[in-house]
Amino acid sequence: MLAHFWVAFVAFLGAIVLGEWQMYVRSPLHDWVNNPEYYYRSVTAHGTVMAYVLPTLVAMGFGYAIVELALKRPLIGLRWAWGGFWLVVAGTAMAAVTMAAGKASVLYTFYPPMIASPFYYFGVVLVVVGSWIWVALMSVNLKAWKKDNPGATVPLAMFGNVAGAYLWAWTSVGAAVEVLVLILPASLGLTDTINAGLARVFFSWTLHAIVYFWLMPAYIAFYTIVPRAIGGRLYSDTMGRVALALFLVFSMPIGIHHLFADPQVGAGFKFVHAVMTAMVSVPTLLTVFTIVASVEIAGRLRGGKGLLGWVKALPWSNPMMLAVTFSFIMLGFGGAGGIINMSYQLNETIHNTQWVTGHFHLIFAGAIVIMYFMVAYDLWPQLTHCAPLPQGLMRAQLWLWFVGMLVLSLPWHLVGLLGMPRRMAYYDYSHPALHSQAWTVTVSTIGGLMLVISAVLFVLILARARKVARTPEPYTFSLPVHAGGRTPVALNGFGLWVAMMIGLTVVNYGYPIAQLALLKEASVPVIPIGSR
């Protein structure tokens, strides 16, 4: 567990420094580096680590912890778990070396017909295969627990953990097929063309659902750690199971809303995916209601009276209370931007602009990563037998991350509305049309610097934790207000939800994939990256 977390957070630290460098060299504070290749190497490395390496390792490490702490039994398949870990590490190293050599500047979305060195794709494949071992182990451990505890209710933390594993197993299929069937043959020189439209549809299979895989550890923390950490109770265990199960159903058949501007996909399926995207708001709103209700319970247990007196009574000095508040604020801003992105009409205004960058940074780097911090903070005494972590430093780190993320991303929303494109290596701010936007990039650079300081402080807090001789108290998850009730069969397993997930995916993706696969003259010449 510690190995997963340490590799994740060290890689995260390097990636966030690259992100700040990108903002700095694009800003009026620095002369342009004269070689856009360096910029796109950085963007590819930043995105690959943040999208694949960090969340995968956090989910795996947290998942193994949940097996032992929630099921109260040793992990079955420890050697396989180490094997999966080393596959992820080997894949990360292979991809990193290839990116640093300038042979893989294709961004984490692969961007066919641009084609990287095969070693980059092999590295990504190893990361995914290593994570699939984790998926299998989560299923094996749950099955073994159920066999030993017939009829018992699966702990909510384990329910969410396995839901996230199954979601990742299915959503990663899209990118896996794209790489293995379409991209690698071109990268290995077996073909000099690629069906770019079909490749983008396969990646859209993964592109948006992966966000909910990123979300799962944060949502598990919302339901099973936050209420206990702030001295309260979970408002509803059943509501948590419904929300986590609905993410399995609604997060998959929605990715084509990223392809509204792509002519290869028909308008009908674009509209269907736009409608399905709106359904993802259901589990999100259920979670907001349930967690706010749980927080209110904590406030009233602390003596809060009246309509809003419980808010004042909350433990605001508790880092967990700060983190969940900051996470919900950023989730609110990011979710509001997402409503624009999913709209078939409004998306035309902000498509491929800095607005999109601001949106997903608020969701992932904001609402999700801040809860990754809290998962690590909460588990650290249990995993390392260290003394309680310094709350003052933890609060400072969280404030820096929250303020820095808003300072970074809100200007992106503004210039996105003004039409500033994303993923551009250079802007000439001497041009009259761009001069008025220069200050926004400078502000975002300052926000990025705050994030770098916060990330360094986070790693230092974990690294400087002092080990003590005593054994930590037994770890507990949040208790619901109404404990001991009967859990519906459908919410104690995954058969129904996995069937719905697969069925909706086949319905929403089957025809577009078949149409593009059979379309004549759909392939275009590949563009090798890093070759002369």
Coordinates of C-alpha atoms in Angstrom, one line a residue:
M1 CA 0.0 0.0 0.0
L2 CA 2.8 2.4 0.9
A3 CA 4.7 1.5 -2.2
H4 CA 1.7 2.4 -4.4
F5 CA 1.1 5.7 -2.6
W6 CA 4.8 6.7 -2.7
V7 CA 5.3 6.1 -6.4
A8 CA 2.0 7.8 -7.1
F9 CA 2.8 10.9 -5.1
V10 CA 6.5 11.2 -6.3
A11 CA 5.3 11.0 -9.9
F12 CA 2.5 13.5 -9.1
L13 CA 5.1 15.9 -7.7
G14 CA 7.2 15.7 -10.9
A15 CA 4.1 16.1 -13.1
I16 CA 2.9 19.2 -11.3
V17 CA 6.3 20.9 -11.7
L18 CA 5.9 20.2 -15.5
G19 CA 2.5 21.8 -15.4
E20 CA 3.8 25.0 -13.8
W21 CA 6.6 25.1 -16.3
Q22 CA 4.1 25.0 -19.1
M23 CA 2.2 28.0 -17.7
Y24 CA 5.4 29.9 -17.1
V25 CA 6.8 29.6 -20.6
R26 CA 3.5 30.4 -22.1
S27 CA 3.1 33.6 -20.0
P28 CA 4.4 37.1 -20.7
L29 CA 6.8 36.4 -17.7
H30 CA 9.2 34.4 -19.9
D31 CA 10.6 34.6 -23.4
W32 CA 9.4 31.7 -25.6
V33 CA 11.7 28.7 -25.6
N34 CA 11.7 28.6 -29.4
N35 CA 11.0 24.9 -29.6
P36 CA 7.4 23.8 -29.2
E37 CA 8.5 20.2 -29.0
Y38 CA 9.7 20.7 -25.5
Y39 CA 6.3 22.1 -24.5
Y40 CA 4.5 19.1 -26.0
R41 CA 6.8 16.6 -24.3
S42 CA 5.9 18.3 -21.1
V43 CA 2.2 18.3 -21.8
T44 CA 2.3 14.6 -22.7
A45 CA 4.2 13.7 -19.5
H46 CA 2.0 15.8 -17.3
G47 CA -1.2 14.4 -18.7
T48 CA 0.0 10.7 -18.8
V49 CA 1.1 10.8 -15.1
M50 CA -2.0 12.7 -13.9
A51 CA -4.6 10.7 -16.0
Y52 CA -3.1 7.2 -15.8
V53 CA -0.3 6.8 -13.2
L54 CA -1.5 8.9 -10.2
P55 CA -5.2 7.8 -10.0
T56 CA -4.4 4.2 -10.9
L57 CA -1.9 3.8 -8.1
V58 CA -4.0 5.6 -5.6
A59 CA -7.0 3.5 -6.4
M60 CA -4.9 0.3 -6.2
G61 CA -3.2 1.2 -2.9
F62 CA -6.5 2.4 -1.3
G63 CA -8.2 -0.7 -2.7
Y64 CA -5.8 -3.0 -1.0
A65 CA -6.1 -1.1 2.2
I66 CA -9.9 -1.3 2.1
V67 CA -9.7 -5.1 1.6
E68 CA -7.8 -5.5 4.9
L69 CA -9.4 -2.8 6.9
A70 CA -13.1 -3.2 5.8
L71 CA -13.2 -7.0 5.4
K72 CA -10.8 -7.4 8.4
R73 CA -8.8 -10.2 6.7
P74 CA -5.4 -10.5 4.9
L75 CA -5.3 -9.7 1.2
I76 CA -5.6 -12.8 -0.9
G77 CA -3.0 -12.8 -3.7
L78 CA -0.3 -10.6 -2.2
R79 CA 2.3 -11.8 -4.7
W80 CA 0.0 -11.0 -7.6
A81 CA -0.5 -7.5 -6.1
W82 CA 3.2 -7.0 -6.1
G83 CA 3.4 -8.2 -9.6
G84 CA 0.7 -5.7 -10.7
F85 CA 2.6 -2.9 -8.9
W86 CA 5.8 -3.6 -10.6
L87 CA 4.1 -3.8 -14.0
V88 CA 2.7 -0.3 -13.4
V89 CA 6.2 1.0 -12.3
A90 CA 7.9 -0.6 -15.3
G91 CA 5.2 0.8 -17.7
T92 CA 5.6 4.2 -16.2
A93 CA 9.4 4.2 -16.5
M94 CA 9.2 3.0 -20.1
A95 CA 6.7 5.7 -21.1
A96 CA 8.6 8.3 -19.2
V97 CA 11.9 7.6 -21.0
T98 CA 10.2 7.6 -24.4
M99 CA 8.4 10.9 -23.7
A100 CA 11.7 12.5 -22.4
A101 CA 13.4 11.4 -25.7
G102 CA 10.8 13.3 -27.7
K103 CA 9.4 10.1 -29.3
A104 CA 5.9 10.3 -27.8
S105 CA 4.6 13.9 -27.8
V106 CA 1.1 12.8 -28.6
L107 CA -0.6 14.0 -25.4
Y108 CA -2.3 11.5 -23.1
T109 CA -5.2 11.3 -25.5
F110 CA -2.8 9.8 -28.1
Y111 CA -4.2 12.1 -30.9
P112 CA -4.1 9.8 -34.0
P113 CA -3.0 10.1 -36.8
M114 CA 0.0 11.3 -34.7
I115 CA 1.9 8.1 -33.8
A116 CA 4.5 7.8 -31.1
S117 CA 7.2 5.2 -30.6
P118 CA 5.8 1.8 -29.7
F119 CA 7.7 1.9 -26.4
Y120 CA 5.3 4.6 -25.2
Y121 CA 2.3 2.5 -26.0
F122 CA 3.9 -0.6 -24.5
G123 CA 4.4 1.4 -21.3
V124 CA 0.8 2.5 -21.1
V125 CA -0.3 -1.1 -21.8
L126 CA 1.8 -2.3 -18.9
V127 CA 0.2 0.2 -16.6
V128 CA -3.3 -0.9 -17.6
V129 CA -2.4 -4.7 -17.4
G130 CA -1.0 -4.1 -13.9
S131 CA -4.2 -2.4 -12.9
W132 CA -6.3 -5.3 -14.3
I133 CA -4.5 -7.6 -11.8
W134 CA -5.8 -5.3 -9.1
V135 CA -9.3 -5.5 -10.6
A136 CA -9.1 -9.3 -10.5
L137 CA -7.8 -9.3 -6.9
M138 CA -10.7 -7.1 -5.7
S139 CA -13.2 -9.5 -7.2
V140 CA -11.4 -12.5 -5.8
N141 CA -11.2 -11.1 -2.3
L142 CA -14.9 -10.0 -2.3
K143 CA -16.0 -13.5 -3.5
A144 CA -14.0 -15.2 -0.8
W145 CA -15.4 -12.9 1.9
K146 CA -18.9 -13.5 0.7
K147 CA -18.3 -17.3 0.7
D148 CA -17.2 -17.0 4.4
N149 CA -20.0 -14.6 5.3
P150 CA -23.1 -15.9 3.5
G151 CA -25.9 -13.4 3.5
A152 CA -23.9 -10.6 5.2
T153 CA -23.9 -7.1 3.9
V154 CA -20.8 -6.1 2.0
P155 CA -19.2 -3.1 3.8
L156 CA -19.9 0.1 1.9
A157 CA -16.2 0.9 1.5
M158 CA -15.6 -2.5 -0.2
F159 CA -18.8 -2.1 -2.3
G160 CA -17.5 1.2 -3.7
N161 CA -14.0 -0.2 -4.1
V162 CA -15.2 -3.1 -6.3
A163 CA -17.6 -0.8 -8.2
G164 CA -14.5 1.4 -9.1
A165 CA -12.6 -1.7 -10.1
Y166 CA -15.3 -3.0 -12.4
L167 CA -15.8 0.5 -13.9
W168 CA -12.1 0.7 -14.7
A169 CA -12.0 -2.8 -16.2
W170 CA -14.7 -1.9 -18.6
T171 CA -13.8 1.7 -19.4
S172 CA -10.1 0.8 -20.1
V173 CA -11.3 -1.6 -22.9
G174 CA -11.8 1.3 -25.3
A175 CA -8.3 2.7 -25.1
A176 CA -6.9 -0.8 -25.0
V177 CA -8.6 -1.7 -28.3
E178 CA -7.5 1.6 -29.8
V179 CA -3.9 1.0 -28.9
L180 CA -3.7 -2.7 -29.7
V181 CA -5.8 -2.9 -32.9
L182 CA -5.3 0.5 -34.5
I183 CA -2.3 2.4 -33.1
L184 CA 0.4 -0.2 -32.4
P185 CA 0.3 -1.7 -35.9
A186 CA 1.0 1.8 -37.3
S187 CA 3.6 2.5 -34.6
L188 CA 5.4 -0.8 -35.5
G189 CA 5.4 0.1 -39.2
L190 CA 3.0 -2.6 -40.2
T191 CA 0.7 0.0 -41.8
D192 CA 1.2 3.6 -42.9
T193 CA -2.5 4.6 -42.4
I194 CA -4.9 4.7 -39.5
N195 CA -8.7 5.1 -39.2
A196 CA -8.4 8.2 -37.0
G197 CA -12.2 8.6 -36.6
L198 CA -12.6 5.1 -35.3
A199 CA -9.6 5.5 -33.0
R200 CA -11.1 8.6 -31.5
V201 CA -14.5 6.9 -30.9
F202 CA -12.7 4.0 -29.1
F203 CA -10.8 6.5 -27.0
S204 CA -14.0 8.4 -26.1
W205 CA -15.2 5.0 -24.7
T206 CA -12.4 5.5 -22.1
L207 CA -12.1 9.3 -22.1
H208 CA -15.0 10.4 -19.9
A209 CA -15.7 7.2 -17.9
I210 CA -12.1 7.4 -16.7
V211 CA -13.1 10.6 -14.8
Y212 CA -15.5 8.5 -12.7
F213 CA -12.7 5.9 -12.1
W214 CA -10.7 8.9 -10.8
L215 CA -13.7 9.9 -8.7
M216 CA -14.3 6.6 -7.0
P217 CA -11.6 6.9 -4.3
A218 CA -12.8 10.4 -3.5
Y219 CA -16.5 9.3 -3.3
I220 CA -15.5 6.3 -1.1
A221 CA -13.8 8.8 1.2
F222 CA -16.9 11.1 1.2
Y223 CA -19.1 8.2 2.3
T224 CA -16.9 6.1 4.5
I225 CA -14.2 8.4 6.0
V226 CA -15.5 12.0 6.2
P227 CA -18.5 11.4 8.6
R228 CA -16.3 9.5 11.1
A229 CA -13.4 11.9 10.8
I230 CA -15.5 14.9 11.7
G231 CA -17.4 13.2 14.5
G232 CA -20.7 12.4 12.8
R233 CA -22.6 9.6 11.2
L234 CA -23.3 8.7 7.6
Y235 CA -26.8 9.9 6.7
S236 CA -27.7 6.9 4.5
D237 CA -25.7 3.7 3.7
T238 CA -28.3 2.8 1.1
M239 CA -28.0 6.2 -0.7
G240 CA -24.3 5.7 -0.9
R241 CA -24.7 2.3 -2.6
V242 CA -27.2 3.7 -5.0
A243 CA -24.9 6.5 -6.0
L244 CA -21.9 4.3 -6.5
A245 CA -23.9 1.7 -8.5
L246 CA -25.3 4.4 -10.7
F247 CA -21.8 5.6 -11.6
L248 CA -21.3 2.1 -13.1
V249 CA -24.4 2.5 -15.3
F250 CA -24.3 6.2 -16.4
S251 CA -20.5 6.9 -16.7
M252 CA -19.9 4.6 -19.6
P253 CA -22.3 5.4 -22.5
I254 CA -21.5 9.2 -22.7
G255 CA -18.0 9.7 -24.2
I256 CA -19.1 10.8 -27.7
H257 CA -20.1 14.2 -26.2
H258 CA -16.3 14.9 -26.6
L259 CA -16.7 14.4 -30.3
F260 CA -19.4 17.0 -31.1
A261 CA -17.1 18.6 -33.6
D262 CA -16.0 15.3 -35.2
P263 CA -17.8 14.8 -38.6
Q264 CA -17.3 11.0 -38.5
V265 CA -20.0 10.5 -35.9
G266 CA -23.7 11.1 -36.7
A267 CA -25.7 13.8 -35.0
G268 CA -28.2 11.3 -33.6
F269 CA -25.7 9.4 -31.4
K270 CA -24.1 12.7 -30.4
F271 CA -27.5 13.7 -29.0
V272 CA -28.0 10.4 -27.3
H273 CA -24.7 10.7 -25.5
A274 CA -25.5 14.3 -24.5
V275 CA -28.7 13.1 -22.9
M276 CA -26.9 10.2 -21.1
T277 CA -24.2 12.6 -19.9
A278 CA -26.9 14.6 -18.1
M279 CA -27.9 11.4 -16.2
V280 CA -24.5 11.4 -14.4
S281 CA -25.7 14.4 -12.4
V282 CA -28.1 12.0 -10.6
P283 CA -25.5 10.1 -8.5
T284 CA -23.6 13.4 -8.0
L285 CA -26.6 15.2 -6.6
L286 CA -27.4 12.1 -4.4
T287 CA -23.9 12.3 -3.0
V288 CA -24.0 16.1 -2.4
F289 CA -27.3 15.6 -0.5
T290 CA -26.1 12.7 1.5
I291 CA -22.8 14.1 2.5
V292 CA -24.2 17.5 3.4
A293 CA -26.8 15.7 5.6
S294 CA -24.0 13.7 7.2
V295 CA -22.1 16.9 7.9
E296 CA -25.2 18.5 9.4
I297 CA -25.5 15.5 11.8
A298 CA -21.9 16.1 12.9
G299 CA -22.7 19.8 13.5
R300 CA -25.8 19.0 15.6
L301 CA -24.0 16.3 17.6
R302 CA -21.6 19.1 18.5
G303 CA -24.4 21.3 19.8
G304 CA -25.5 23.2 16.7
K305 CA -29.0 24.6 17.0
G306 CA -31.5 26.2 14.7
L307 CA -31.7 26.3 10.9
L308 CA -28.0 27.0 10.3
G309 CA -26.5 26.9 13.8
W310 CA -25.0 23.5 13.0
V311 CA -22.7 25.1 10.3
K312 CA -21.0 27.2 13.0
A313 CA -20.6 24.2 15.2
L314 CA -18.7 22.2 12.7
P315 CA -15.1 21.3 13.4
W316 CA -13.5 23.8 11.0
S317 CA -10.1 23.3 12.4
N318 CA -10.3 19.6 11.3
P319 CA -8.5 19.2 8.0
M320 CA -11.1 16.7 6.8
M321 CA -13.8 19.3 7.3
L322 CA -11.8 21.8 5.2
A323 CA -11.1 19.3 2.5
V324 CA -14.6 18.1 1.9
T325 CA -15.8 21.7 1.8
F326 CA -13.2 22.7 -0.7
S327 CA -13.8 19.6 -2.7
F328 CA -17.6 20.3 -3.0
I329 CA -17.0 24.0 -3.9
M330 CA -14.6 23.0 -6.8
L331 CA -17.0 20.1 -7.8
G332 CA -19.8 22.7 -8.0
F333 CA -17.8 25.1 -10.2
G334 CA -16.4 22.3 -12.3
G335 CA -19.8 20.6 -12.6
A336 CA -21.4 23.8 -13.8
G337 CA -18.8 24.1 -16.5
G338 CA -19.5 20.4 -17.4
I339 CA -23.1 21.3 -18.1
I340 CA -21.9 23.6 -20.9
N341 CA -19.5 21.0 -22.2
M342 CA -22.3 18.3 -22.5
S343 CA -24.7 20.7 -24.3
Y344 CA -24.9 19.9 -28.0
Q345 CA -25.4 23.6 -28.8
L346 CA -23.4 25.4 -26.1
N347 CA -20.4 23.2 -26.5
E348 CA -19.8 24.9 -29.9
T349 CA -18.8 28.1 -28.0
I350 CA -16.1 26.6 -25.8
H351 CA -15.0 23.5 -27.8
N352 CA -11.2 23.0 -27.7
T353 CA -10.7 26.2 -25.7
Q354 CA -9.1 26.9 -22.3
W355 CA -12.6 26.6 -20.8
V356 CA -12.2 22.8 -21.2
T357 CA -8.9 22.8 -19.4
G358 CA -10.3 24.8 -16.6
H359 CA -13.3 22.5 -16.3
F360 CA -11.4 19.2 -15.9
H361 CA -8.7 20.8 -13.7
L362 CA -11.4 21.8 -11.2
I363 CA -13.0 18.4 -11.3
F364 CA -9.8 16.2 -11.2
A365 CA -7.0 18.3 -9.8
G366 CA -9.4 20.2 -7.6
A367 CA -12.3 18.1 -6.2
I368 CA -10.7 14.7 -6.6
V369 CA -7.0 15.2 -5.8
I370 CA -7.7 17.1 -2.6
M371 CA -9.5 14.0 -1.4
Y372 CA -6.6 11.8 -2.4
F373 CA -4.6 14.0 0.0
M374 CA -7.1 13.2 2.7
V375 CA -7.1 9.5 2.0
A376 CA -3.3 9.5 2.5
Y377 CA -3.4 11.6 5.6
D378 CA -6.1 9.4 7.1
L379 CA -4.4 6.1 6.4
W380 CA -0.8 7.2 7.2
P381 CA -0.9 6.5 10.9
Q382 CA -2.4 3.1 10.2
L383 CA 0.1 2.2 7.5
T384 CA 3.3 3.6 9.1
H385 CA 2.5 3.6 12.8
C386 CA 3.4 7.2 12.9
A387 CA 2.3 9.9 15.4
P388 CA -0.7 12.1 14.4
L389 CA 0.2 14.3 11.5
P390 CA 0.5 18.1 12.1
Q391 CA -2.9 19.5 11.6
G392 CA -1.6 23.1 11.2
L393 CA 0.6 22.1 8.2
M394 CA -2.2 20.0 6.8
R395 CA -4.6 23.0 6.9
A396 CA -2.0 25.2 5.3
Q397 CA -1.4 22.7 2.5
L398 CA -5.2 22.3 1.8
W399 CA -5.7 26.1 1.7
L400 CA -2.8 26.5 -0.7
W401 CA -4.3 23.8 -3.0
F402 CA -7.8 25.2 -2.9
V403 CA -6.9 28.9 -3.5
G404 CA -4.2 27.9 -6.0
M405 CA -6.6 25.8 -8.0
L406 CA -9.1 28.6 -8.2
V407 CA -6.5 31.1 -9.2
L408 CA -5.2 28.7 -11.9
S409 CA -8.4 27.6 -13.4
L410 CA -10.9 30.5 -13.2
P411 CA -8.9 32.7 -15.7
W412 CA -9.0 29.7 -18.1
H413 CA -12.8 29.8 -18.1
L414 CA -12.7 33.5 -18.9
V415 CA -10.3 33.3 -21.8
G416 CA -12.0 30.1 -23.0
L417 CA -15.2 32.2 -23.5
L418 CA -13.0 34.7 -25.5
G419 CA -11.8 31.9 -27.7
M420 CA -8.3 31.1 -26.5
P421 CA -7.5 27.6 -27.8
R422 CA -6.1 25.0 -25.4
R423 CA -2.9 23.0 -26.0
M424 CA -1.2 25.8 -27.8
A425 CA 2.6 26.1 -27.2
Y426 CA 2.9 29.8 -27.8
Y427 CA 0.9 33.0 -27.8
D428 CA 2.1 36.3 -29.2
Y429 CA 0.8 38.8 -26.7
S430 CA 2.1 41.7 -28.7
H431 CA -0.8 41.0 -31.1
P432 CA -3.7 43.5 -30.4
A433 CA -6.3 40.7 -30.3
L434 CA -4.3 38.7 -27.7
H435 CA -2.7 41.5 -25.6
S436 CA -5.7 41.9 -23.3
Q437 CA -5.6 38.2 -22.4
A438 CA -1.9 38.2 -21.3
W439 CA -2.8 39.0 -17.6
T440 CA -4.9 35.9 -17.3
V441 CA -1.9 33.6 -18.1
T442 CA 0.2 35.4 -15.6
V443 CA -2.5 34.9 -12.9
S444 CA -2.7 31.2 -13.8
T445 CA 1.1 30.9 -13.5
I446 CA 0.8 32.4 -10.0
G447 CA -1.9 29.8 -9.2
G448 CA 0.3 27.0 -10.5
L449 CA 3.1 28.1 -8.3
M450 CA 0.8 27.9 -5.2
L451 CA -0.1 24.4 -6.3
V452 CA 3.6 23.4 -6.6
I453 CA 4.2 24.7 -3.1
S454 CA 1.2 22.8 -1.8
A455 CA 2.3 19.6 -3.4
V456 CA 5.8 19.8 -2.0
L457 CA 4.3 20.5 1.5
F458 CA 2.0 17.5 1.1
V459 CA 4.9 15.1 0.3
L460 CA 7.0 16.6 3.1
I461 CA 4.2 16.1 5.7
L462 CA 4.1 12.4 4.7
A463 CA 7.9 12.0 4.5
R464 CA 8.5 13.6 7.9
A465 CA 5.9 11.6 9.8
R466 CA 7.5 10.3 13.0
K467 CA 7.2 6.6 13.8
V468 CA 6.1 5.8 17.3
A469 CA 6.4 2.6 19.3
R470 CA 2.7 2.1 20.0
T471 CA 0.3 0.2 17.8
P472 CA -2.3 2.4 16.2
E473 CA -5.9 2.1 17.3
P474 CA -8.0 -0.2 15.0
Y475 CA -9.1 1.7 11.9
T476 CA -12.8 2.3 11.4
F477 CA -15.0 3.5 8.7
S478 CA -18.1 5.7 9.1
L479 CA -21.2 4.2 10.7
P480 CA -24.6 5.0 9.3
V481 CA -27.3 6.6 11.3
H482 CA -29.5 3.5 10.9
A483 CA -27.2 0.6 11.2
G484 CA -28.2 -3.1 11.0
G485 CA -31.0 -2.7 8.5
R486 CA -31.5 -5.1 5.6
T487 CA -29.6 -4.2 2.5
P488 CA -31.5 -4.9 -0.8
V489 CA -30.0 -7.7 -2.8
A490 CA -29.4 -5.5 -5.8
L491 CA -27.3 -3.2 -3.6
N492 CA -25.2 -6.0 -2.1
G493 CA -23.8 -7.2 -5.5
F494 CA -23.0 -6.1 -9.0
G495 CA -24.7 -8.4 -11.4
L496 CA -27.5 -6.0 -12.3
W497 CA -25.3 -2.9 -12.5
V498 CA -22.6 -4.5 -14.6
A499 CA -25.2 -5.9 -17.0
M500 CA -26.7 -2.5 -17.4
M501 CA -23.3 -0.9 -17.9
I502 CA -22.3 -3.3 -20.6
G503 CA -25.8 -3.2 -22.2
L504 CA -25.9 0.6 -22.4
T505 CA -22.3 0.7 -23.8
V506 CA -23.1 -1.7 -26.5
V507 CA -26.3 0.2 -27.5
N508 CA -24.6 3.6 -27.4
Y509 CA -21.3 2.6 -29.1
G510 CA -22.2 -0.5 -31.2
Y511 CA -23.5 1.3 -34.3
P512 CA -20.9 4.2 -34.4
I513 CA -18.1 1.7 -34.1
A514 CA -19.5 -0.7 -36.7
Q515 CA -20.3 2.2 -39.1
L516 CA -16.8 3.7 -38.9
A517 CA -15.1 0.2 -39.1
L518 CA -16.9 -0.5 -42.3
L519 CA -16.6 2.9 -43.8
K520 CA -14.6 2.9 -47.0
E521 CA -11.7 5.4 -47.4
A522 CA -11.8 6.3 -43.7
S523 CA -8.1 5.9 -43.1
V524 CA -5.5 8.8 -43.2
P525 CA -1.7 8.7 -43.4
V526 CA 0.1 8.4 -40.0
I527 CA 2.3 11.2 -38.7
P528 CA 5.3 9.7 -36.8
I529 CA 6.4 11.8 -33.9
G530 CA 10.1 12.3 -33.2
S531 CA 11.2 11.2 -36.7
R532 CA 13.0 13.4 -39.2

